[in-house]
Short mmCIF file of C-alpha atoms in Angstrom, two decimals:
data_model
loop_
_atom_site.label_atom_id
_atom_site.label_comp_id
_atom_site.label_asym_id
_atom_site.label_seq_id
_atom_site.Cartn_x
_atom_site.Cartn_y
_atom_site.Cartn_z
CA LEU A 30 0.15 86.45 7.03
CA ALA A 31 -2.70 85.64 9.45
CA PRO A 32 -3.43 89.25 10.66
CA ARG A 33 -3.25 90.58 7.08
CA ARG A 34 -5.65 87.98 5.73
CA GLY A 35 -7.93 88.22 8.71
CA TRP A 36 -7.37 84.64 9.79
CA VAL A 37 -7.92 83.77 13.40
CA PHE A 38 -5.81 81.02 15.05
CA PRO A 39 -6.30 80.60 18.77
CA GLY A 40 -2.98 80.54 20.67
CA LEU A 41 -0.90 81.54 17.59
CA ASP A 42 0.88 84.34 19.41
CA GLN A 43 1.99 82.06 22.19
CA ARG A 44 3.39 79.52 19.71
CA LEU A 45 5.38 82.19 17.83
CA ALA A 46 6.84 83.53 21.06
CA ALA A 47 8.08 80.07 22.07
CA VAL A 48 10.00 79.44 18.77
CA PRO A 49 13.20 81.45 19.63
CA ALA A 50 13.49 79.64 22.92
CA LEU A 51 13.45 76.25 21.12
CA VAL A 52 16.11 77.34 18.63
CA SER A 53 18.39 78.75 21.31
CA ALA A 54 17.98 75.68 23.48
CA ALA A 55 19.38 73.40 20.76
CA PRO A 56 22.84 71.99 21.66
CA PRO A 57 25.82 72.78 19.46
CA GLY A 58 26.68 70.49 16.55
CA ARG A 59 30.03 69.51 18.05
CA LEU A 60 28.38 67.66 20.92
CA TYR A 61 26.37 65.57 18.47
CA ALA A 62 29.59 64.60 16.58
CA ALA A 63 31.33 63.59 19.80
CA ALA A 64 28.37 61.46 20.85
CA ALA A 65 28.26 59.71 17.46
CA LYS A 66 32.00 58.98 17.61
CA THR A 67 31.79 57.35 21.02
CA ALA A 68 28.84 55.27 19.87
CA LYS A 69 30.89 54.04 16.89
CA LYS A 70 33.75 52.93 19.14
CA GLY A 71 31.36 51.13 21.37
CA SER A 72 29.81 49.30 18.41
CA GLN A 73 33.25 48.12 17.25
CA LYS A 74 34.05 46.79 20.71
CA SER A 75 30.75 45.00 20.91
CA LYS A 76 31.39 43.36 17.52
CA ARG A 77 34.80 42.15 18.66
CA GLU A 78 33.34 40.73 21.84
CA GLU A 79 30.64 38.96 19.86
CA THR A 80 33.20 37.37 17.55
CA LYS A 81 35.23 36.18 20.54
CA GLU A 82 32.16 34.68 22.16
CA LYS A 83 31.30 32.72 18.99
CA LYS A 84 32.46 29.14 19.06
CA VAL A 85 35.00 28.04 16.43
CA THR A 86 33.34 25.45 14.20
CA ARG A 87 35.70 22.61 13.45
CA ARG A 88 35.30 20.56 10.32
CA ARG A 89 34.49 16.96 11.02
CA PRO A 90 37.06 14.37 9.85
CA LEU A 91 36.49 12.99 6.37
CA MET A 92 35.05 9.51 6.06
CA SER A 93 36.43 6.94 3.65
CA LYS A 94 33.52 5.55 1.59
CA PRO A 95 29.85 6.56 1.33
CA VAL A 96 27.19 3.96 2.06
CA ASP A 97 24.45 5.26 -0.27
CA ASP A 98 24.47 6.50 -3.85
CA VAL A 99 23.45 10.02 -2.80
CA TYR A 100 25.78 11.74 -0.33
CA LEU A 101 27.50 15.04 0.47
CA THR A 102 30.88 14.98 -1.24
CA TRP A 103 32.64 17.25 1.28
CA TYR A 104 32.07 14.68 4.04
CA TYR A 105 34.09 11.99 2.26
CA LYS A 106 37.53 11.62 0.76
CA ARG A 107 37.82 11.95 -3.00
CA PRO A 108 37.66 8.46 -4.50
CA SER A 109 40.51 7.24 -6.68
CA TYR A 110 40.27 4.73 -9.52
CA ASP A 111 42.47 2.41 -11.50
CA LEU A 112 43.45 3.73 -14.91
CA GLU A 113 41.47 1.15 -16.89
CA GLU A 114 38.40 1.65 -14.69
CA ALA A 115 38.57 5.43 -15.07
CA VAL A 116 38.76 5.26 -18.87
CA GLY A 117 35.72 2.96 -18.88
CA MET A 118 33.84 5.43 -16.69
CA LEU A 119 34.62 8.28 -19.11
CA LYS A 120 33.23 6.24 -21.98
CA LYS A 121 30.11 5.44 -19.95
CA PHE A 122 29.60 9.13 -19.09
CA GLN A 123 29.65 9.94 -22.79
CA GLU A 124 26.99 7.34 -23.57
CA LEU A 125 24.70 8.45 -20.73
CA ASP A 126 25.04 12.17 -21.54
CA PHE A 127 24.76 11.72 -25.34
CA THR A 128 27.78 13.98 -25.90
CA TYR A 129 30.21 14.05 -28.83
CA PRO A 130 31.88 10.61 -29.04
CA LYS A 131 35.15 11.89 -30.55
CA GLN A 132 35.92 14.43 -27.82
CA TYR A 133 39.44 14.73 -26.46
CA VAL A 134 40.74 13.10 -23.29
CA TYR A 135 42.81 15.36 -21.02
CA MET A 136 45.04 14.76 -18.03
CA ASN A 137 46.16 17.12 -15.26
CA VAL A 138 49.44 16.20 -13.60
CA PHE A 139 50.30 17.80 -10.25
CA LEU A 140 54.06 17.70 -9.66
CA ASP A 141 56.37 17.60 -6.67
CA MET A 142 59.18 19.95 -7.73
CA ALA A 143 61.02 19.97 -4.38
CA LEU A 144 64.61 18.78 -4.02
CA GLN A 145 66.98 18.66 -1.08
CA LYS A 146 68.75 21.71 0.40
CA GLN A 147 66.07 24.23 -0.61
CA LYS A 148 66.38 23.47 -4.31
CA LYS A 149 63.62 22.62 -6.75
CA VAL A 150 63.14 21.44 -10.30
CA ASP A 151 62.84 24.36 -12.68
CA PRO A 152 59.65 24.54 -14.82
CA PHE A 153 60.27 22.64 -18.04
CA SER A 154 58.71 21.88 -21.39
CA SER A 155 59.14 18.85 -23.59
CA ILE A 156 57.83 17.08 -26.66
CA VAL A 157 56.98 13.39 -26.85
CA LEU A 158 55.99 11.14 -29.75
CA LEU A 159 52.87 9.20 -28.76
CA PRO A 160 52.47 5.57 -29.86
CA TYR A 161 48.94 6.27 -31.16
CA ARG A 162 48.12 9.53 -32.89
CA PHE A 163 44.71 11.04 -32.15
CA THR A 164 44.62 14.11 -34.40
CA ASP A 165 45.50 15.06 -37.95
CA GLU A 166 47.03 18.37 -36.83
CA THR A 167 50.78 18.69 -37.43
CA ASN A 168 53.40 21.19 -36.28
CA LYS A 169 55.37 23.44 -38.63
CA VAL A 170 59.06 22.52 -38.71
CA LEU A 171 61.94 24.59 -40.15
CA VAL A 172 65.13 22.80 -41.20
CA PHE A 173 68.50 24.61 -41.39
CA THR A 174 70.80 23.06 -43.99
CA GLU A 175 72.93 24.22 -46.90
CA ASP A 176 73.20 20.84 -48.57
CA GLU A 177 70.82 20.46 -51.51
CA GLN A 178 70.32 16.73 -51.00
CA GLU A 179 69.48 17.19 -47.30
CA ALA A 180 67.13 20.04 -48.19
CA GLU A 181 65.29 17.84 -50.66
CA THR A 182 65.00 15.07 -48.06
CA ALA A 183 63.54 17.55 -45.55
CA ARG A 184 60.92 18.73 -48.06
CA GLU A 185 59.93 15.16 -48.89
CA ASN A 186 59.35 14.41 -45.20
CA GLY A 187 57.06 17.38 -44.66
CA ALA A 188 59.27 20.27 -43.49
CA ALA A 189 57.43 23.59 -43.77
CA VAL A 190 60.54 25.73 -44.43
CA VAL A 191 64.02 24.66 -45.57
CA GLY A 192 67.01 26.94 -46.02
CA GLY A 193 70.35 28.19 -44.79
CA VAL A 194 71.84 31.48 -43.60
CA GLU A 195 69.39 33.52 -45.66
CA LEU A 196 66.59 32.58 -43.22
CA ILE A 197 68.26 34.31 -40.25
CA LYS A 198 67.19 37.82 -41.27
CA TRP A 199 63.58 36.78 -41.89
CA ILE A 200 63.37 35.00 -38.53
CA LEU A 201 64.78 38.02 -36.66
CA GLU A 202 62.18 40.25 -38.35
CA ASP A 203 59.34 37.79 -37.51
CA GLU A 204 58.57 37.18 -41.17
CA ILE A 205 58.96 33.42 -40.62
CA GLN A 206 57.18 31.82 -37.67
CA VAL A 207 57.14 28.06 -37.15
CA ASP A 208 56.64 25.71 -34.20
CA PHE A 209 60.06 24.02 -34.12
CA TYR A 210 63.55 24.50 -35.58
CA VAL A 211 65.83 21.65 -36.68
CA ALA A 212 69.44 21.91 -37.92
CA VAL A 213 72.40 19.82 -39.03
CA PRO A 214 75.71 20.23 -37.14
CA ALA A 215 77.55 21.78 -40.11
CA ILE A 216 75.48 24.99 -40.08
CA MET A 217 75.39 25.58 -36.32
CA PRO A 218 78.32 28.09 -36.16
CA LYS A 219 76.36 30.36 -38.53
CA LEU A 220 73.17 30.30 -36.42
CA ILE A 221 74.63 32.02 -33.33
CA PRO A 222 72.68 35.29 -34.01
CA LEU A 223 69.45 33.32 -33.47
CA ARG A 224 70.35 32.06 -29.99
CA GLY A 225 68.70 34.98 -28.17
CA LYS A 226 65.68 34.97 -30.49
CA LEU A 227 64.82 31.26 -30.41
CA LYS A 228 65.84 30.60 -26.77
CA ARG A 229 64.48 27.13 -25.89
CA LYS A 230 63.68 26.35 -29.51
CA TYR A 231 67.29 26.85 -30.55
CA PRO A 232 68.55 23.55 -32.09
CA ASN A 233 70.06 21.34 -29.40
CA THR A 234 71.07 17.70 -29.09
CA LYS A 235 69.23 17.35 -25.74
CA ARG A 236 65.95 18.29 -27.39
CA ASN A 237 66.69 15.99 -30.37
CA SER A 238 66.61 18.97 -32.76
CA LEU A 239 70.26 18.75 -33.84
CA GLY A 240 71.59 15.80 -35.82
CA HIS A 241 72.08 14.15 -39.21
CA ASP A 242 68.91 12.02 -39.34
CA ILE A 243 66.63 14.65 -40.91
CA PRO A 244 63.62 12.35 -41.62
CA LYS A 245 63.52 11.17 -38.00
CA MET A 246 63.83 14.70 -36.57
CA VAL A 247 61.19 16.13 -38.89
CA GLN A 248 58.72 13.35 -38.08
CA PHE A 249 59.36 13.70 -34.34
CA PHE A 250 58.62 17.43 -34.27
CA ARG A 251 55.77 17.35 -36.81
CA GLU A 252 53.78 14.65 -35.01
CA GLY A 253 55.02 15.12 -31.43
CA LEU A 254 52.92 16.32 -28.50
CA GLU A 255 54.33 19.37 -26.70
CA TYR A 256 53.57 20.01 -23.04
CA ALA A 257 54.87 22.48 -20.46
CA VAL A 258 54.68 23.14 -16.72
CA GLN A 259 52.07 25.77 -15.82
CA ASP A 260 51.68 27.61 -12.50
CA GLU A 261 55.03 26.16 -11.35
CA ASN A 262 53.77 22.61 -10.70
CA VAL A 263 50.89 21.63 -13.04
CA ILE A 264 50.86 20.07 -16.52
CA LYS A 265 47.62 20.12 -18.52
CA THR A 266 47.56 18.41 -21.88
CA ARG A 267 45.38 16.24 -24.09
CA ILE A 268 46.47 12.68 -24.74
CA ALA A 269 43.82 10.89 -26.85
CA ARG A 270 40.28 10.79 -28.22
CA LEU A 271 37.49 9.16 -26.27
CA ASP A 272 36.43 6.87 -29.15
CA MET A 273 39.89 5.25 -29.25
CA PRO A 274 40.34 1.78 -27.69
CA THR A 275 41.08 1.77 -23.97
CA GLU A 276 44.50 0.17 -24.53
CA GLN A 277 45.61 3.00 -26.82
CA ILE A 278 44.48 5.71 -24.36
CA ILE A 279 46.38 3.99 -21.54
CA ALA A 280 49.51 3.63 -23.71
CA ASN A 281 49.50 7.34 -24.61
CA LEU A 282 49.06 8.37 -20.96
CA LYS A 283 51.88 6.17 -19.72
CA THR A 284 54.19 7.47 -22.47
CA VAL A 285 53.68 11.07 -21.34
CA ILE A 286 54.06 10.15 -17.65
CA SER A 287 57.32 8.29 -18.26
CA ASP A 288 58.69 11.32 -20.13
CA ILE A 289 57.71 13.65 -17.26
CA CYS A 290 59.46 11.41 -14.71
CA THR A 291 62.80 11.88 -16.48
CA PHE A 292 63.04 15.49 -15.26
CA LYS A 293 63.60 14.51 -11.61
CA PRO A 294 66.39 12.21 -10.36
CA SER A 295 65.26 8.72 -9.37
CA THR A 296 66.92 9.04 -5.94
CA TYR A 297 64.28 11.59 -4.86
CA ASP A 298 60.55 11.15 -4.35
CA PRO A 299 58.45 10.67 -7.52
CA ILE A 300 57.79 13.89 -9.37
CA VAL A 301 54.13 12.98 -10.03
CA ARG A 302 52.14 13.71 -6.88
CA ARG A 303 48.57 13.53 -8.21
CA LEU A 304 47.01 12.57 -11.56
CA VAL A 305 43.52 13.44 -12.84
CA ILE A 306 41.96 12.30 -16.11
CA ARG A 307 38.85 13.74 -17.76
CA SER A 308 37.15 14.28 -21.10
CA SER A 309 35.86 17.51 -22.60
CA THR A 310 32.39 17.13 -21.01
CA SER A 311 32.99 14.96 -17.93
CA GLU A 312 34.22 15.50 -14.40
CA GLY A 313 37.81 14.80 -13.38
CA LEU A 314 38.62 11.34 -12.01
CA LEU A 315 41.51 10.92 -9.58
CA LEU A 316 43.78 8.03 -10.56
CA LYS A 317 45.75 5.59 -8.45
CA LEU A 318 49.45 5.95 -9.26
CA ASP A 319 50.22 2.27 -8.74
CA GLY A 320 51.14 0.77 -12.08
CA ILE A 321 51.29 4.13 -13.87
CA LEU A 322 54.62 5.53 -12.70
CA PRO A 323 57.69 3.88 -14.20
CA GLN A 324 59.58 1.71 -11.74
CA MET A 325 62.94 3.31 -11.04
CA GLU A 326 65.54 0.99 -9.57
CA LYS A 327 67.47 2.86 -6.90
CA VAL A 328 71.15 2.02 -6.69
CA GLU A 329 72.45 1.67 -3.14
CA GLY A 330 74.71 4.53 -2.20
CA GLU A 331 73.70 6.62 -5.20
CA GLY A 332 71.90 9.22 -3.08
CA GLU A 333 74.82 9.37 -0.62
CA GLU A 334 77.28 10.00 -3.44
CA GLU A 335 75.15 12.87 -4.75
CA GLU A 336 75.01 14.42 -1.28
CA LYS A 337 78.78 14.10 -0.91
CA HIS A 338 79.33 15.77 -4.27
CA ALA A 339 76.97 18.60 -3.28
CA GLU A 340 78.81 19.08 0.02
CA ASP A 341 82.20 19.10 -1.76
CA ASP A 342 80.96 21.75 -4.16
CA GLU A 343 79.78 23.91 -1.25
CA GLU A 344 83.14 23.56 0.49
CA LYS A 345 84.95 24.57 -2.68
CA GLN A 346 82.77 27.65 -3.06
CA VAL A 347 83.46 28.67 0.53
CA GLN A 348 87.20 28.21 0.09
CA GLU A 349 87.21 30.23 -3.13
CA SER A 350 85.24 33.03 -1.50
#
């Protein structure tokens, strides 16, 4: 455009003549890619060498008790408290924080499910009747009976649904949904179609849901506290209200713990490994297990007899195979 417009640029011709030489002198793109690739490998090696040269930082051993009121928690072991002291601390936290005084008290139980010879306790669920009730909520209970007098007794004691064989179809179609099922022995042969549907809630003598004492069974399942093992070894459940007396909170906690301990034989280590108590708005307090776990008297030779029986069973299985 410069000659046409009459513009004059000194040395413009020389610059235009040198442009093809610059373009032709450029190296091919493949060489640039190869150079970048080698640089990447070198950077990875340098990073690895740097990580090797770095010293491994070891965590210092935990100390037992802090000296001051303000300290770094990860430098010290988690403190544990007596049950009565922990309940008093929860009540004090509520007063200092001005939180709801009737909040629930919870406990987290960490279990030791291991048994000998690579066996373990299967996750379980149970229901327990607490000595001191802390809520007005009740469970819905269905009673299977064909006797009119027993049906009337069940209704008087608070059963939500009472009936006989006619309830089977409605339960299978999910038209009736309750929390627990109770039955008398006379009707059990007719309830076999419900075995696969109800599973663990199927009436059973071990779960105290099969018997003749209808008032006792209905009260037990209406007012009982149900808990179950979560994540294979943890139980989380509420046990009381914070405004209840300390003695009642302790009694409810010990009742649940004693029921949990029945699911592991006394000849093995205690099933409760760690116990934490808290309220709805407070931190968890680790409890000392002394005085909380029920004292199981071990019979001498009882563990040896169980091992002998287990070995005999294994020998029998080998011989049969």
